[in-house]
XYZ file of N, CA, C and O in Angstrom:
448
model
N 6.120 -35.932 -53.986
C 5.967 -35.112 -55.167
C 7.326 -34.904 -55.821
O 8.296 -34.590 -55.172
N 7.374 -35.069 -57.122
C 8.589 -34.821 -57.876
C 8.669 -33.339 -58.202
O 7.683 -32.726 -58.579
N 9.843 -32.762 -58.067
C 10.028 -31.344 -58.356
C 10.880 -31.212 -59.615
O 12.042 -31.610 -59.612
N 10.284 -30.713 -60.674
C 10.990 -30.568 -61.939
C 11.415 -29.125 -62.184
O 11.616 -28.736 -63.331
N 11.527 -28.343 -61.146
C 11.936 -26.953 -61.263
C 13.449 -26.836 -61.077
O 14.087 -27.748 -60.553
N 14.000 -25.691 -61.485
C 15.417 -25.423 -61.224
C 15.594 -23.936 -60.915
O 14.774 -23.107 -61.315
N 16.645 -23.634 -60.174
C 16.951 -22.250 -59.812
C 17.155 -21.444 -61.092
O 17.805 -21.900 -62.030
N 16.563 -20.245 -61.138
C 16.656 -19.374 -62.302
C 15.500 -19.539 -63.273
O 15.319 -18.726 -64.180
N 14.701 -20.582 -63.076
C 13.573 -20.844 -63.967
C 12.436 -19.859 -63.717
O 12.168 -19.472 -62.585
N 11.747 -19.481 -64.784
C 10.558 -18.627 -64.684
C 9.347 -19.533 -64.503
O 9.200 -20.542 -65.187
N 8.495 -19.169 -63.544
C 7.265 -19.916 -63.283
C 6.108 -18.938 -63.169
O 6.309 -17.749 -62.925
N 4.896 -19.460 -63.327
C 3.708 -18.633 -63.163
C 2.904 -19.195 -61.992
O 2.808 -20.409 -61.811
N 2.360 -18.303 -61.185
C 1.567 -18.708 -60.016
C 0.187 -19.164 -60.482
O -0.504 -18.439 -61.197
N -0.212 -20.376 -60.074
C -1.524 -20.909 -60.421
C -2.355 -21.197 -59.172
O -3.483 -21.656 -59.269
N -1.800 -20.931 -57.985
C -2.487 -21.211 -56.729
C -3.648 -20.269 -56.489
O -3.580 -19.082 -56.820
N -4.713 -20.797 -55.905
C -5.904 -19.993 -55.637
C -5.903 -19.346 -54.257
O -6.366 -18.242 -54.090
N -5.394 -20.044 -53.252
C -5.505 -19.541 -51.886
C -4.180 -19.687 -51.154
O -4.047 -20.500 -50.240
N -3.198 -18.888 -51.541
C -1.878 -18.980 -50.922
C -1.857 -18.407 -49.507
O -0.965 -18.701 -48.730
N -2.831 -17.589 -49.161
C -2.846 -16.927 -47.853
C -3.240 -17.872 -46.726
O -2.979 -17.593 -45.562
N -3.857 -19.004 -47.041
C -4.374 -19.866 -45.980
C -3.277 -20.612 -45.224
O -3.390 -20.832 -44.035
N -2.219 -21.034 -45.886
C -1.161 -21.773 -45.210
C -1.608 -23.166 -44.823
O -2.737 -23.567 -45.070
N -0.732 -23.940 -44.187
C -1.075 -25.315 -43.788
C -2.174 -25.340 -42.732
O -2.297 -24.411 -41.920
N -2.957 -26.408 -42.725
C -4.021 -26.564 -41.728
C -3.438 -26.538 -40.320
O -2.376 -27.094 -40.064
N -4.135 -25.868 -39.419
C -3.709 -25.807 -38.030
C -2.640 -24.774 -37.744
O -2.153 -24.673 -36.631
N -2.249 -23.993 -38.751
C -1.239 -22.955 -38.583
C -1.881 -21.591 -38.836
O -2.530 -21.396 -39.855
N -1.674 -20.670 -37.915
C -2.241 -19.332 -38.047
C -1.094 -18.336 -38.197
O -0.247 -18.217 -37.309
N -1.079 -17.654 -39.319
C -0.048 -16.669 -39.599
C -0.332 -15.408 -38.778
O -1.406 -14.827 -38.869
N 0.627 -14.976 -37.963
C 0.442 -13.817 -37.088
C 1.119 -12.561 -37.631
O 0.928 -11.481 -37.082
N 1.926 -12.709 -38.667
C 2.680 -11.605 -39.250
C 2.257 -11.421 -40.704
O 2.169 -12.407 -41.442
N 1.992 -10.191 -41.135
C 1.651 -9.995 -42.554
C 2.864 -10.308 -43.441
O 4.002 -9.998 -43.075
N 2.606 -10.953 -44.569
C 3.678 -11.294 -45.517
C 3.245 -10.914 -46.928
O 2.064 -10.709 -47.189
N 4.221 -10.857 -47.811
C 3.952 -10.637 -49.227
C 3.741 -12.008 -49.865
O 4.573 -12.903 -49.711
N 2.624 -12.154 -50.574
C 2.289 -13.421 -51.220
C 2.427 -13.316 -52.730
O 2.222 -12.237 -53.302
N 2.724 -14.418 -53.391
C 2.685 -14.421 -54.850
C 1.251 -14.153 -55.330
O 0.287 -14.482 -54.643
N 1.139 -13.581 -56.521
C -0.160 -13.234 -57.093
C -0.474 -14.209 -58.223
O 0.376 -14.444 -59.097
N -1.675 -14.770 -58.212
C -2.076 -15.713 -59.251
C -1.951 -15.054 -60.624
O -2.399 -13.934 -60.834
N -1.293 -15.755 -61.550
C -1.107 -15.262 -62.904
C 0.173 -14.480 -63.126
O 0.555 -14.213 -64.260
N 0.865 -14.121 -62.046
C 2.109 -13.360 -62.169
C 3.299 -14.305 -62.345
O 3.301 -15.428 -61.860
N 4.332 -13.817 -63.027
C 5.521 -14.605 -63.319
C 6.605 -14.312 -62.282
O 6.836 -13.154 -61.932
N 7.274 -15.384 -61.820
C 8.331 -15.276 -60.822
C 9.563 -16.068 -61.271
O 9.450 -17.010 -62.051
N 10.727 -15.683 -60.736
C 11.986 -16.371 -61.013
C 12.411 -17.120 -59.751
O 12.525 -16.511 -58.677
N 12.651 -18.414 -59.871
C 13.008 -19.228 -58.701
C 14.398 -18.849 -58.196
O 15.372 -18.872 -58.935
N 14.463 -18.476 -56.890
C 15.735 -18.156 -56.230
C 16.304 -19.378 -55.513
O 17.509 -19.591 -55.493
N 15.418 -20.181 -54.916
C 15.878 -21.399 -54.242
C 14.738 -22.401 -54.164
O 13.559 -22.048 -54.231
N 15.136 -23.669 -54.029
C 14.190 -24.772 -53.878
C 14.581 -25.515 -52.612
O 15.751 -25.828 -52.405
N 13.602 -25.778 -51.753
C 13.888 -26.476 -50.507
C 12.697 -27.315 -50.096
O 11.612 -27.172 -50.663
N 12.891 -28.166 -49.150
C 11.796 -28.988 -48.631
C 11.161 -28.257 -47.457
O 11.847 -27.859 -46.518
N 9.840 -28.061 -47.541
C 9.114 -27.371 -46.478
C 9.098 -28.190 -45.194
O 8.981 -29.417 -45.231
N 9.205 -27.514 -44.069
C 9.253 -28.184 -42.769
C 7.909 -28.805 -42.409
O 7.851 -29.905 -41.865
N 6.813 -28.129 -42.727
C 5.493 -28.589 -42.288
C 5.029 -29.829 -43.047
O 4.674 -30.836 -42.451
N 5.036 -29.774 -44.381
C 4.513 -30.887 -45.181
C 5.596 -31.811 -45.737
O 5.289 -32.884 -46.235
N 6.853 -31.372 -45.718
C 7.917 -32.171 -46.305
C 7.853 -32.219 -47.821
O 8.338 -33.160 -48.436
N 7.238 -31.212 -48.432
C 7.086 -31.124 -49.886
C 8.007 -30.034 -50.440
O 8.389 -29.112 -49.707
N 8.331 -30.099 -51.746
C 9.162 -29.055 -52.346
C 8.507 -27.676 -52.253
O 7.304 -27.535 -52.489
N 9.313 -26.696 -51.881
C 8.848 -25.312 -51.760
C 9.833 -24.389 -52.475
O 10.992 -24.747 -52.691
N 9.359 -23.201 -52.813
C 10.147 -22.265 -53.607
C 10.270 -20.918 -52.924
O 9.396 -20.517 -52.152
N 11.367 -20.232 -53.241
C 11.554 -18.812 -52.921
C 11.833 -18.120 -54.243
O 12.375 -18.731 -55.170
N 11.525 -16.810 -54.302
C 11.597 -16.099 -55.578
C 12.446 -14.843 -55.504
O 12.512 -14.185 -54.463
N 13.062 -14.506 -56.626
C 13.850 -13.274 -56.746
C 12.973 -12.049 -56.502
O 13.430 -11.066 -55.923
N 11.733 -12.104 -56.944
C 10.842 -10.947 -56.886
C 10.224 -10.704 -55.511
O 9.627 -9.655 -55.276
N 10.350 -11.662 -54.599
C 9.810 -11.523 -53.237
C 10.964 -11.715 -52.260
O 11.569 -12.784 -52.211
N 11.263 -10.671 -51.479
C 12.359 -10.771 -50.512
C 12.093 -11.893 -49.514
O 10.942 -12.205 -49.209
N 13.181 -12.499 -48.992
C 13.028 -13.531 -47.959
C 12.273 -12.929 -46.778
O 12.515 -11.784 -46.387
N 11.367 -13.728 -46.240
C 10.503 -13.245 -45.165
C 10.504 -14.226 -43.994
O 10.553 -15.435 -44.204
N 10.446 -13.682 -42.785
C 10.183 -14.495 -41.606
C 8.847 -14.040 -41.054
O 8.427 -12.901 -41.253
N 8.180 -14.946 -40.370
C 6.870 -14.614 -39.814
C 6.650 -15.420 -38.545
O 7.228 -16.492 -38.368
N 5.802 -14.885 -37.691
C 5.375 -15.619 -36.501
C 4.135 -16.427 -36.868
O 3.208 -15.911 -37.498
N 4.147 -17.711 -36.475
C 3.043 -18.616 -36.779
C 2.616 -19.301 -35.492
O 3.465 -19.769 -34.714
N 1.314 -19.347 -35.267
C 0.765 -20.069 -34.124
C 0.451 -21.485 -34.585
O -0.335 -21.694 -35.513
N 1.096 -22.468 -33.954
C 0.878 -23.874 -34.307
C 0.910 -24.704 -33.035
O 1.861 -24.607 -32.251
N -0.123 -25.490 -32.835
C -0.224 -26.370 -31.670
C -0.031 -25.619 -30.356
O 0.648 -26.091 -29.438
N -0.585 -24.417 -30.285
C -0.542 -23.625 -29.058
C 0.760 -22.891 -28.810
O 0.922 -22.260 -27.772
N 1.711 -22.992 -29.718
C 2.994 -22.303 -29.563
C 3.219 -21.352 -30.726
O 2.759 -21.582 -31.835
N 3.973 -20.277 -30.459
C 4.332 -19.332 -31.519
C 5.738 -19.655 -31.997
O 6.675 -19.762 -31.196
N 5.862 -19.829 -33.316
C 7.135 -20.158 -33.945
C 7.504 -19.060 -34.927
O 6.652 -18.530 -35.622
N 8.795 -18.751 -35.009
C 9.274 -17.849 -36.056
C 9.754 -18.740 -37.201
O 10.600 -19.612 -36.998
N 9.191 -18.530 -38.399
C 9.492 -19.403 -39.535
C 9.938 -18.596 -40.748
O 9.618 -17.422 -40.882
N 10.690 -19.251 -41.619
C 11.045 -18.687 -42.921
C 9.887 -19.008 -43.870
O 9.430 -20.149 -43.919
N 9.445 -18.016 -44.612
C 8.316 -18.206 -45.525
C 8.812 -18.776 -46.859
O 9.733 -18.243 -47.470
N 8.194 -19.882 -47.264
C 8.425 -20.500 -48.565
C 7.054 -20.789 -49.172
O 6.039 -20.765 -48.471
N 7.029 -21.056 -50.465
C 5.759 -21.259 -51.155
C 5.729 -22.631 -51.812
O 6.686 -23.048 -52.461
N 4.621 -23.340 -51.613
C 4.443 -24.700 -52.107
C 4.626 -24.756 -53.625
O 3.955 -24.030 -54.367
N 5.525 -25.612 -54.087
C 5.826 -25.720 -55.519
C 4.606 -26.110 -56.346
O 4.514 -25.759 -57.527
N 3.646 -26.803 -55.751
C 2.458 -27.226 -56.501
C 1.564 -26.046 -56.893
O 0.653 -26.209 -57.704
N 1.821 -24.865 -56.324
C 1.049 -23.665 -56.681
C 1.655 -22.927 -57.871
O 1.225 -21.812 -58.200
N 2.652 -23.536 -58.533
C 3.340 -22.877 -59.648
C 3.538 -23.864 -60.787
O 3.626 -25.073 -60.567
N 3.592 -23.331 -62.004
C 3.929 -24.179 -63.150
C 4.964 -23.447 -64.006
O 5.025 -22.209 -63.994
N 5.776 -24.215 -64.735
C 6.821 -23.603 -65.553
C 6.225 -22.684 -66.613
O 5.174 -22.973 -67.180
N 6.897 -21.598 -66.852
C 6.492 -20.690 -67.918
C 7.032 -21.262 -69.219
O 8.222 -21.555 -69.331
N 6.162 -21.452 -70.190
C 6.581 -21.995 -71.482
C 7.080 -20.839 -72.328
O 6.336 -19.906 -72.631
N 8.358 -20.907 -72.662
C 8.986 -19.855 -73.456
C 8.950 -20.279 -74.914
O 9.689 -21.163 -75.328
N 8.067 -19.668 -75.678
C 7.940 -20.019 -77.087
C 8.755 -19.063 -77.929
O 8.613 -17.856 -77.816
N 9.570 -19.633 -78.775
C 10.376 -18.821 -79.671
C 9.506 -18.359 -80.833
O 8.720 -19.120 -81.379
N 9.645 -17.103 -81.201
C 8.905 -16.572 -82.333
C 9.490 -17.122 -83.618
O 10.692 -17.072 -83.840
N 8.621 -17.670 -84.463
C 9.063 -18.211 -85.744
C 8.173 -17.623 -86.833
O 6.989 -17.942 -86.930
N 8.750 -16.763 -87.610
C 7.994 -16.059 -88.639
C 7.974 -16.804 -89.973
O 7.295 -16.413 -90.907
N 8.665 -17.945 -90.054
C 8.792 -18.660 -91.322
C 7.446 -19.088 -91.897
O 7.262 -19.090 -93.113
N 6.485 -19.437 -91.045
C 5.161 -19.840 -91.549
C 4.478 -18.674 -92.260
O 3.835 -18.852 -93.290
N 4.637 -17.490 -91.728
C 4.006 -16.317 -92.347
C 4.725 -15.920 -93.634
O 4.096 -15.522 -94.614
N 6.040 -16.073 -93.636
C 6.796 -15.795 -94.862
C 6.387 -16.750 -95.973
O 6.266 -16.371 -97.131
N 6.157 -18.031 -95.625
C 5.744 -19.022 -96.616
C 4.396 -18.661 -97.224
O 4.171 -18.853 -98.419
N 3.495 -18.108 -96.431
C 2.190 -17.701 -96.961
C 2.331 -16.558 -97.966
O 1.608 -16.497 -98.949
N 3.288 -15.676 -97.727
C 3.482 -14.542 -98.628
C 4.115 -14.953 -99.947
O 3.861 -14.335 -100.979
N 4.941 -15.986 -99.924
C 5.651 -16.386 -101.139
C 4.977 -17.528 -101.870
O 5.390 -17.874 -102.964
N 3.947 -18.141 -101.314
C 3.305 -19.254 -101.995
C 2.530 -18.762 -103.223
O 1.996 -17.651 -103.232
N 2.487 -19.588 -104.223
C 1.806 -19.244 -105.452
C 0.317 -19.551 -105.317
O -0.046 -20.593 -104.758
N -0.528 -18.661 -105.818
C -1.964 -18.966 -105.746
C -2.288 -20.169 -106.620
O -1.700 -20.357 -107.683
N -3.143 -21.008 -106.143
C -3.519 -22.184 -106.924
C -4.756 -21.872 -107.766
O -5.611 -21.078 -107.380
N -4.825 -22.486 -108.932
C -5.961 -22.265 -109.811
C -7.104 -23.169 -109.380
O -6.895 -24.321 -109.039
N -8.293 -22.619 -109.401
C -9.483 -23.386 -109.048
C -10.256 -23.649 -110.329
O -10.581 -22.710 -111.072
N -10.506 -24.915 -110.653
C -11.254 -25.197 -111.888
C -12.673 -24.633 -111.794
O -13.313 -24.679 -110.759
N -13.154 -24.111 -112.957
C -14.496 -23.496 -112.990
C -15.562 -24.504 -113.282
O -15.445 -25.523 -113.768
């Protein structure tokens, strides 16, 4: 997967089930999860240990460690979030020129 994100970028969460985690892994510690539809600022980008895919950490969510049961063993892991569950926030600049043009345009005559 190509990662087109950068540190400091605003993204919006689009993931449906962030609580499930990777298959075969059971989260034993409660963690704070991103909320679908909420905007976050990327603090770091790294490759996840489990899937080898780009993962993100956010300014709005403190770094977290958790105990995870995997393959019969308990591991302490750093929590990161799969980049595919986020998309860039499109920052649209306000441009009032179209509305100003409507106010200054001359009315056209309609033939009767």
